[in-house]
Coordinates of C-alpha atoms and ligand atoms in Angstrom, one line a residue:
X853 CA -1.3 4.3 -0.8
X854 CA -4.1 4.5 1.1
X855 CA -6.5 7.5 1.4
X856 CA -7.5 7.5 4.7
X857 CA -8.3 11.4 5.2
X858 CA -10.6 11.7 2.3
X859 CA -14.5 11.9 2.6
X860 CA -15.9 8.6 2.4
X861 CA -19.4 9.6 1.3
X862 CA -20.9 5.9 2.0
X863 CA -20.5 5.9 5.8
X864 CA -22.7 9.2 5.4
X865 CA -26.4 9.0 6.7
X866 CA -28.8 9.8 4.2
X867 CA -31.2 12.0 6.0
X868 CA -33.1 14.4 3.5
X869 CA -31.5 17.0 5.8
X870 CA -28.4 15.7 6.7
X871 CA -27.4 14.3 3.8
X872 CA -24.2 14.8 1.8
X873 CA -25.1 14.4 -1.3
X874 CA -22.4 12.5 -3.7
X875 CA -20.3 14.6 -5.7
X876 CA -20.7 12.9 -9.9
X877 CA -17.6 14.3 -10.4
X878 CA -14.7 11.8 -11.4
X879 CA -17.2 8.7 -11.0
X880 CA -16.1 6.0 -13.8
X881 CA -19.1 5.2 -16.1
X882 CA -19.0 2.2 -14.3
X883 CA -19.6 3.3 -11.1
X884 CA -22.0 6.2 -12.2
X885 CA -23.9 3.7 -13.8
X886 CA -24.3 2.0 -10.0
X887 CA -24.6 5.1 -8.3
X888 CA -27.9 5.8 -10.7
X889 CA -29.1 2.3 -10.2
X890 CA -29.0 2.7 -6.6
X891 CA -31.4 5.8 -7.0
X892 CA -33.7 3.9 -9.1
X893 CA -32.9 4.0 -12.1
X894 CA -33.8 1.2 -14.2
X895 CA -30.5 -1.1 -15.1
X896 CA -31.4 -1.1 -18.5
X897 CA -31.6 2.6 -18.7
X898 CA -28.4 3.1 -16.4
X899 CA -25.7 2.9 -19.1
X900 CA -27.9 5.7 -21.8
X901 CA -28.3 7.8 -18.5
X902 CA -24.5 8.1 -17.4
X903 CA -23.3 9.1 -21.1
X904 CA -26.0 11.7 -21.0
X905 CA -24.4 13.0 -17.8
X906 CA -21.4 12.7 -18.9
X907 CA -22.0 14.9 -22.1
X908 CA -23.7 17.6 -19.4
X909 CA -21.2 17.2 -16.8
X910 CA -17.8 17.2 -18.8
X911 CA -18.3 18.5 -22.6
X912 CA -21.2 21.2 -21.4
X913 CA -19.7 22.3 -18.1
X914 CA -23.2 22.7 -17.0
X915 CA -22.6 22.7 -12.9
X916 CA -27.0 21.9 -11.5
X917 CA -29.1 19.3 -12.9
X918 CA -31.5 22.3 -13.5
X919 CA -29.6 22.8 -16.7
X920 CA -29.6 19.5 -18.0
X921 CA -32.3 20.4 -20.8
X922 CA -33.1 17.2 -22.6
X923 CA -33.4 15.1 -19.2
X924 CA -36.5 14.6 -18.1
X925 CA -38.0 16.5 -15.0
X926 CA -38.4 13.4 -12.7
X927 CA -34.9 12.4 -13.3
X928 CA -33.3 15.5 -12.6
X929 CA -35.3 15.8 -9.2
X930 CA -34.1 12.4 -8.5
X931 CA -30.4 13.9 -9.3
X932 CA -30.7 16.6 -7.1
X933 CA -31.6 15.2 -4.5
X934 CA -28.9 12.7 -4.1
X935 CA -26.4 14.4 -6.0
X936 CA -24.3 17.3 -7.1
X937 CA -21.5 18.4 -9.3
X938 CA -20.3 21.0 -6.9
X939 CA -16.6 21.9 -8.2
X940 CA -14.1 23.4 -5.2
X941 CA -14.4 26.9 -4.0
X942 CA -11.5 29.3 -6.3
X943 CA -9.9 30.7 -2.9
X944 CA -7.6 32.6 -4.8
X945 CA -6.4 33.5 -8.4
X946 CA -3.7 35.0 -9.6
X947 CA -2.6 36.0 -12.9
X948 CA 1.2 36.5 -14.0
X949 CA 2.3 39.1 -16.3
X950 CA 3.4 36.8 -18.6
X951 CA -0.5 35.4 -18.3
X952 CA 0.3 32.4 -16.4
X953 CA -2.8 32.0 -13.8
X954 CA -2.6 30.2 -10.4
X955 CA -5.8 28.9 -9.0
X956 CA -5.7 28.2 -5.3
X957 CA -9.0 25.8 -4.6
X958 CA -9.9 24.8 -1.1
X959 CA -10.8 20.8 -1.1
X960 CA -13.2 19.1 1.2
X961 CA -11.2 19.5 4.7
X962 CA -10.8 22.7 4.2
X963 CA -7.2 21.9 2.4
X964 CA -6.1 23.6 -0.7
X965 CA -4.4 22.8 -3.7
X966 CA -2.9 24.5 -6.9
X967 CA -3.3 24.5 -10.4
X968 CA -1.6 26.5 -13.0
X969 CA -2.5 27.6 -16.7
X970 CA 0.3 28.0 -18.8
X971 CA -0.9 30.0 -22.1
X972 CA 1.5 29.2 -25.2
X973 CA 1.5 30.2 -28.9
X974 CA 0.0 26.8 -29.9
X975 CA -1.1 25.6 -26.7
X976 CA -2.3 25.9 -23.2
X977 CA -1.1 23.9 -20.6
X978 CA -3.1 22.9 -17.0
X979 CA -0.5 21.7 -14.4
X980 CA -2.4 20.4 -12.0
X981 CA -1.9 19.1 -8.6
X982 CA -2.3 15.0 -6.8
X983 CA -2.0 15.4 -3.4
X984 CA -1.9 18.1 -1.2
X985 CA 1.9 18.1 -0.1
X986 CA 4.1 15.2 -0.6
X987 CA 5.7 12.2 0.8
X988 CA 8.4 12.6 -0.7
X989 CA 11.2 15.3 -0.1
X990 CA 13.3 16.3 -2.7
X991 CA 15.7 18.2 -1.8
X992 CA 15.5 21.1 -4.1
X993 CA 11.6 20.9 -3.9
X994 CA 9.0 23.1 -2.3
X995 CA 6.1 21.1 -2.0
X996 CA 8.3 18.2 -0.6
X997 CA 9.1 20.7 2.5
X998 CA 5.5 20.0 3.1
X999 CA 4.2 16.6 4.9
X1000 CA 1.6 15.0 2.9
X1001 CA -1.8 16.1 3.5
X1002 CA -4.0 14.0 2.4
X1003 CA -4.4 12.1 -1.5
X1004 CA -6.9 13.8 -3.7
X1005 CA -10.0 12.4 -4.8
X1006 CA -10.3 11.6 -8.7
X1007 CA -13.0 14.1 -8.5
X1008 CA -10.3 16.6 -6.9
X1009 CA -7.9 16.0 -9.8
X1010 CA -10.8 16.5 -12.8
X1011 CA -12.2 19.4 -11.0
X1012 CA -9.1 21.5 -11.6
X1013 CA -9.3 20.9 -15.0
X1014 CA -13.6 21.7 -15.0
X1015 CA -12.8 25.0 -12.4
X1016 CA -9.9 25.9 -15.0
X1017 CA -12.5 25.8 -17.9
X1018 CA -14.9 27.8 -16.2
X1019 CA -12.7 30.3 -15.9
X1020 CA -11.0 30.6 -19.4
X1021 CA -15.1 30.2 -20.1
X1022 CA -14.0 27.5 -22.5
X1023 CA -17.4 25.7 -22.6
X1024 CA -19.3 25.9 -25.4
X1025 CA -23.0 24.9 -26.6
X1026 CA -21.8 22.7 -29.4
X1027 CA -20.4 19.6 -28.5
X1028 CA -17.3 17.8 -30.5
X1029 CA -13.9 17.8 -30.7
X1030 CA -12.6 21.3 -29.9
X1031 CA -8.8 21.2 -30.5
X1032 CA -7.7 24.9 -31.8
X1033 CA -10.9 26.5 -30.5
X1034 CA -10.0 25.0 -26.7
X1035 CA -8.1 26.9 -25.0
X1036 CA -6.5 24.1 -21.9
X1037 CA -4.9 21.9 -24.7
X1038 CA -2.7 20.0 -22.7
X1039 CA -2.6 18.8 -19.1
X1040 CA 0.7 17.7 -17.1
X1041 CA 0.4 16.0 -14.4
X1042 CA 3.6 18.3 -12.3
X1043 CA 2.2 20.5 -9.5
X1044 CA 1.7 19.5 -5.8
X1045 CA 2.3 15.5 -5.2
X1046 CA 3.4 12.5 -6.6
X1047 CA 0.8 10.8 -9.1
X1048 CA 2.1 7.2 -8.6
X1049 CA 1.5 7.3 -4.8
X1050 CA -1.9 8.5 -5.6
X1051 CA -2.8 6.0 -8.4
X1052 CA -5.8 4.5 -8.3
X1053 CA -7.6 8.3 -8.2
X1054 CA -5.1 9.7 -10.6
X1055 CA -5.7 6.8 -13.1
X1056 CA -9.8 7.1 -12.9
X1057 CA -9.5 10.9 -13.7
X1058 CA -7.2 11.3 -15.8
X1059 CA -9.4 8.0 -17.8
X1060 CA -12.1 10.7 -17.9
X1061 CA -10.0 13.5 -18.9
X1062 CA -8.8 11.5 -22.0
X1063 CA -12.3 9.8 -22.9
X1064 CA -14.2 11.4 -25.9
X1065 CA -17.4 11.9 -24.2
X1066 CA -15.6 13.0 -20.8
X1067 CA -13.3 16.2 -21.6
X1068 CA -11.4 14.6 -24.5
X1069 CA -8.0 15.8 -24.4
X1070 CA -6.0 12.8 -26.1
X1071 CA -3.9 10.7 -24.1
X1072 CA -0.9 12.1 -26.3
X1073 CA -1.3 15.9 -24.9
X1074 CA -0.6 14.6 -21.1
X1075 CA 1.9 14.0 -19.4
X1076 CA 2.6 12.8 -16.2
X1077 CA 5.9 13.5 -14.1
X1078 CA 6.8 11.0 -11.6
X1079 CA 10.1 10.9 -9.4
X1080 CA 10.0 7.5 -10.3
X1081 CA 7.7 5.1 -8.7
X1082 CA 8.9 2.2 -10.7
X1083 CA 5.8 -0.7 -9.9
X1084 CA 3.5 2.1 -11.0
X1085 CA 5.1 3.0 -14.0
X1086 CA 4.7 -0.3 -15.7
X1087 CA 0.7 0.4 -14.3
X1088 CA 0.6 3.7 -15.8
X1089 CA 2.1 2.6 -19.1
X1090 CA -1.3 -0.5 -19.5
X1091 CA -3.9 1.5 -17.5
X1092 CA -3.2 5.3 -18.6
X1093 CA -1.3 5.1 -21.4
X1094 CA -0.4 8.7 -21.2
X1095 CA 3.3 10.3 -21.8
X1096 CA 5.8 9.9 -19.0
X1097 CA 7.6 12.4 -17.7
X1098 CA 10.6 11.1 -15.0
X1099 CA 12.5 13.7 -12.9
X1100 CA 16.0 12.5 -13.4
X1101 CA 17.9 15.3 -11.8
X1102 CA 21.1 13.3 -11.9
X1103 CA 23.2 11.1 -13.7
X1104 CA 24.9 9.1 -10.5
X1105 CA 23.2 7.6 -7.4
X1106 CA 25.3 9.1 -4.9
X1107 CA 23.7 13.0 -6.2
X1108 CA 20.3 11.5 -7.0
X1109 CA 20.0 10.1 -3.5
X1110 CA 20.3 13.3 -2.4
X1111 CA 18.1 15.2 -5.0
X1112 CA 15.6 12.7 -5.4
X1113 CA 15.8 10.0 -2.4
X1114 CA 13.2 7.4 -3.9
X1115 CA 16.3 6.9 -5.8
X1116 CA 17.6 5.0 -2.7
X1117 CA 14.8 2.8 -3.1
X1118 CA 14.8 2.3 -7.0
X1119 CA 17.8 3.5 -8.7
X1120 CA 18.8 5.1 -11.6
X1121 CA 19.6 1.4 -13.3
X1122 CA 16.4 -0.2 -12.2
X1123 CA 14.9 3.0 -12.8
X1124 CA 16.3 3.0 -16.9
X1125 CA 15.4 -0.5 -17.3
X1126 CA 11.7 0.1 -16.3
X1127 CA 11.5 3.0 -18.4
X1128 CA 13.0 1.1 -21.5
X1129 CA 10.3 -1.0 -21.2
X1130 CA 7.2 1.3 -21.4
X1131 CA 4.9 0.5 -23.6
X1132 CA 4.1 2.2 -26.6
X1133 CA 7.8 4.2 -26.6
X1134 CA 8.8 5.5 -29.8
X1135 CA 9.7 8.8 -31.5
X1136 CA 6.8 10.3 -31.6
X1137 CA 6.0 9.0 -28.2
X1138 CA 9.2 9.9 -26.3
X1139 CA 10.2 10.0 -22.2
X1140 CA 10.9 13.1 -21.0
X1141 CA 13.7 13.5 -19.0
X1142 CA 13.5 16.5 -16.2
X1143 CA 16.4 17.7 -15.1
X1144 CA 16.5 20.5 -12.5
X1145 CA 19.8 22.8 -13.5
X1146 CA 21.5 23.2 -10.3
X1147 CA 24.6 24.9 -10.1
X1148 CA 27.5 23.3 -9.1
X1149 CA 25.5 20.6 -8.1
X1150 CA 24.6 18.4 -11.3
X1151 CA 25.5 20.8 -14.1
X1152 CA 29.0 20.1 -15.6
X1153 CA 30.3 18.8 -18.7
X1154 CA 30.8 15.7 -17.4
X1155 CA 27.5 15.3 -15.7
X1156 CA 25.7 15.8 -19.5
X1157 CA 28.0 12.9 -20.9
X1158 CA 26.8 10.7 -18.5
X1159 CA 23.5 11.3 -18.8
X1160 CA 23.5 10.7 -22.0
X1161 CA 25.3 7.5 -22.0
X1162 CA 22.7 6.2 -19.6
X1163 CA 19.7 7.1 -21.0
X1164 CA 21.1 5.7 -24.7
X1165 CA 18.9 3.6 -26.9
X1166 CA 15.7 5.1 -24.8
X1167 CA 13.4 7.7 -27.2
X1168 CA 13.7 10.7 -25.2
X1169 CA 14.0 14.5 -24.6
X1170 CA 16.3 16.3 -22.0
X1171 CA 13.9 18.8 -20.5
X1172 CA 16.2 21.5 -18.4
X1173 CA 14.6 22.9 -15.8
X1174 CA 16.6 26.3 -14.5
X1175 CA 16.0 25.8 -10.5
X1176 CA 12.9 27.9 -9.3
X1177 CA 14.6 28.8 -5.6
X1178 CA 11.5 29.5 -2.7
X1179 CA 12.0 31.2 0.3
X1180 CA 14.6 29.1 2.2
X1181 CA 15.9 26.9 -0.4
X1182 CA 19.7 25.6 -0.2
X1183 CA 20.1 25.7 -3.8
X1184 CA 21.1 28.4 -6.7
X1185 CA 20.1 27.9 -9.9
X1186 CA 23.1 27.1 -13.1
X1187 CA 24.1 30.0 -15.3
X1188 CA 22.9 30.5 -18.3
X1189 CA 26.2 29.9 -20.1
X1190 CA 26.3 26.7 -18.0
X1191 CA 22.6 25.3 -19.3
X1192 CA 23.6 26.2 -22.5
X1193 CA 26.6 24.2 -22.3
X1194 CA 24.9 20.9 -20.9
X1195 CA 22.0 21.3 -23.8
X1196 CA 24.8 21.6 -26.2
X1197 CA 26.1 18.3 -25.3
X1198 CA 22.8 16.4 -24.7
X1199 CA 21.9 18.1 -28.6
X1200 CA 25.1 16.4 -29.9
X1201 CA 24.5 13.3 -28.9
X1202 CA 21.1 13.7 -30.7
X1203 CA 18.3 14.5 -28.2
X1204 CA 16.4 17.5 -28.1
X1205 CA 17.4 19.3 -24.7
X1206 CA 14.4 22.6 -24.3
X1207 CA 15.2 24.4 -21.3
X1208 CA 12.4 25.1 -20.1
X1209 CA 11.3 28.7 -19.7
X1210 CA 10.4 29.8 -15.7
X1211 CA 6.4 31.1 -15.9
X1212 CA 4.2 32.8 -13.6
X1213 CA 7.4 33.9 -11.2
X1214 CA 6.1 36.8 -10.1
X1215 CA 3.3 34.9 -8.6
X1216 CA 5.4 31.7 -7.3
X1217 CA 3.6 29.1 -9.9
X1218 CA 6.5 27.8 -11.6
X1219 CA 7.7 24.9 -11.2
X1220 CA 8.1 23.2 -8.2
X1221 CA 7.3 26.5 -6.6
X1222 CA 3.6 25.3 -5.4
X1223 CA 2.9 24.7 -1.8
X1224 CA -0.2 24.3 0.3
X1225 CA -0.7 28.1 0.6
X1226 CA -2.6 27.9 3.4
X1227 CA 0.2 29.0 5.8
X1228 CA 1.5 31.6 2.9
X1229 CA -1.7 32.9 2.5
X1230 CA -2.2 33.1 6.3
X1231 CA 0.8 34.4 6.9
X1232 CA 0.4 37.4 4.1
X1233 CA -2.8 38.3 5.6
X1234 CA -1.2 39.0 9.2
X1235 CA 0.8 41.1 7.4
X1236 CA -1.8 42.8 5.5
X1237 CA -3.5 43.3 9.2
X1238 CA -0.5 44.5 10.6
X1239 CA -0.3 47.6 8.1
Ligands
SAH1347 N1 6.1 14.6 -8.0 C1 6.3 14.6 -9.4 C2 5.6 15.7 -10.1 C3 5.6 17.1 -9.5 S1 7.0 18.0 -9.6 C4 7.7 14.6 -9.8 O1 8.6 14.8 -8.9 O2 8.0 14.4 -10.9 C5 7.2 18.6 -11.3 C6 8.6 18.8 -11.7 O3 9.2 20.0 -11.1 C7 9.6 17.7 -11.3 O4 10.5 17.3 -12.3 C8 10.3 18.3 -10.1 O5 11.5 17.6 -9.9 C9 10.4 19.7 -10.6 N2 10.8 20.6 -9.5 C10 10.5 20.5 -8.2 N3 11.0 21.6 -7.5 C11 11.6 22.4 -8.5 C12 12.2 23.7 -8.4 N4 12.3 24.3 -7.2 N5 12.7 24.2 -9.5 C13 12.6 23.5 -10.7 N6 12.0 22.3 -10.8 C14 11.5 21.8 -9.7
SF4_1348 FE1 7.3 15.3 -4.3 FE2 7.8 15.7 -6.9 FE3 8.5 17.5 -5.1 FE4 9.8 15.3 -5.1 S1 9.8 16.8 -6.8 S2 9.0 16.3 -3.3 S3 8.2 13.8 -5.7 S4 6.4 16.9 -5.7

């Protein structure tokens, strides 16, 4: 898919007033490398240049060339004037009691997305956002209620991850590999959007996320969730190389149409034999299966033996998802006697089945819950006026 809406900084005059400068963020090392060459810098300097930047930019979180200590003067002028590493504006945050925190950034456009931290025991997760709204319109699905926006920019996607850092002040002076010190350990790829209509950008940034001298999380701690986009799958598994997560929701066509209609485009079979094909797929690299628990709907007994006579032979856990309703939704979440019962069977017949525990409720950040909260947000300051 195209990205028609987003800022295309080379059609841009570059007036020293007028100019915009180019954002760094989410440039490949290949295209930095260009980007510095068409400043001036020599071509035979260009390559030492970008890893510097790199190390500044992504493993320092510095955020002006100012701070970029060990570059020389001249060359960070020449940065600043032709370039910055401007993250979005933090519109909003809110934290949960459960100390989930949902970031609201506003986006070139004026559009805003959401990320959300998810603090574990042993782990910290970033769910972070693709597009602003979706094409697609799951049924059960918040953000799909929402017409598609615009795609982000790779620079979009990393910055959540760089604005989330700056705010658990997770940046430190010493550079290296900071597992069990950091505090975002994992990123999933599950808020607003879907990543395989948004590839290319999706691809570059999470490249960067993953890369040793970018913000080195290993492509092992993310995950991303895709309704599934079958073509870009097989992509995702050569390029990326990151877990896959597929929202299955259902175990026949005729209820996956309806829950998840890409499913009327590629279905469940076409869907399995893609996924039995991704590369690397093993027990220690497993699919994860999301399945939405909706009552009445997709959670009986018989639904669970299905689904696991499909999906046999493929190295996978059952991730159960209790419904998150939103304001409007046609749906009502299982019982919890009922989940229990469908994980029971799925256990059984050997996979592991987590349900997945709702987070950051109280402030609408679970998932599936996230929605351009522009009209929200609009909509809560009327009332705020009208007290
Ligand atoms: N577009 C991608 C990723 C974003 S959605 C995808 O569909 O996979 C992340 C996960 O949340 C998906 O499994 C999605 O089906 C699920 N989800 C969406 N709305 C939900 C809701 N209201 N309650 C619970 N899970 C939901
Ligand atoms: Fe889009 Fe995923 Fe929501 Fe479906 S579940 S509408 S693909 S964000």
């Amino acid at each position: 898919m195209t990205d028609a809406l987003a800022p295309d900084f080379k059609t841009v005059p570059r007036g020293p007033d007028l100019a915009i400068k180019q954002n760094l963020l989410g440039l490949t090392r290949a295209v930095l490398r260009e980007k510095l060459i068409e400043v001036g810098i020599a071509e035979k300097q260009a390559k030492m240049r970008a890893s510097q930047l790199w190390q500044w930019i992504y493993q320092k979180g510095v955020q002006d060339f100012d701070g970029m200590t060990n570059l020389s003067k001249d060359f960070r002028e020449t940065l600043e004037q032709h370039f910055t590493v401007e993250r979005p504006e933090i519109v909003e945050k809110q934290i949960s009691i459960d100390g989930a925190r949902k970031y609201l950034l506003r986006i070139a456009g004026g559009h805003e997305v959401e990320a959300v931290y998810i603090p574990d025991e042993n782990r910290g997760t970033l769910c972070i956002s693709s597009q602003v709204g979706c094409t697609l319109n799951c049924t059960f699905c918040h953000t799909g209620t929402q017409k598609l926006v615009r795609n982000l920019t790779a620079g979009e996607v990393v910055a959540q991850v760089m604005v989330a850092r700056d705010d658990l002040d997770e940046w430190h002076s010493d550079p290296g590999p900071q597992i069990g010190r950091r505090k975002i350990t994992n990123v999933v790829l599950m808020g607003m959007g879907e990543p395989l209509y948004n590839y290319e950008n999706v691809r570059d940034a999470m490249l960067i996320v993953m890369d040793n001298e970018g913000i080195s999380i290993s492509r092992r701690r993310i995950t991303l969730s895709t309704s599934g986009v079958v073509p870009e799958i097989v992509r995702a598994g050569e390029e990326i190389g990151c877990l896959l997560a597929v929202s299955f929701h259902a175990p026949t066509n005729g209820v996956r149409d309806v829950l998840v209609p890409i499913n009327k485009k590629w279905n469940i079979e076409v869907l399995l034999e893609t996924l039995r094909n991704y590369p690397r797929l093993s027990n220690s690299e497993r699919i994860t299966f999301e399945y939405v628990m909706l009552k009445d709907v997709n959670d009986s007994d018989a639904d669970a033996r299905r689904l696991v006579k499909l999906i046999s032979g493929i190295p996978a856990k059952i991730n159960l998802i209790p419904f998150n309703p939103w304001p409007g939704s046609n749906y009502v979440r299982s019982d919890w006697d009922r989940i229990e019962a469908f994980a029971e069977i799925i256990n059984e017949a050997g996979y592991a089945s987590p349900v997945r525990t709702p987070r950051g409720e109280d402030i609408m950040a679970a998932c599936g819950q996230l929605k351009s909260a522009s009209q929200k947000i609009r909509k809560s300051s009327l009332k705020r006026e009208k007290i």
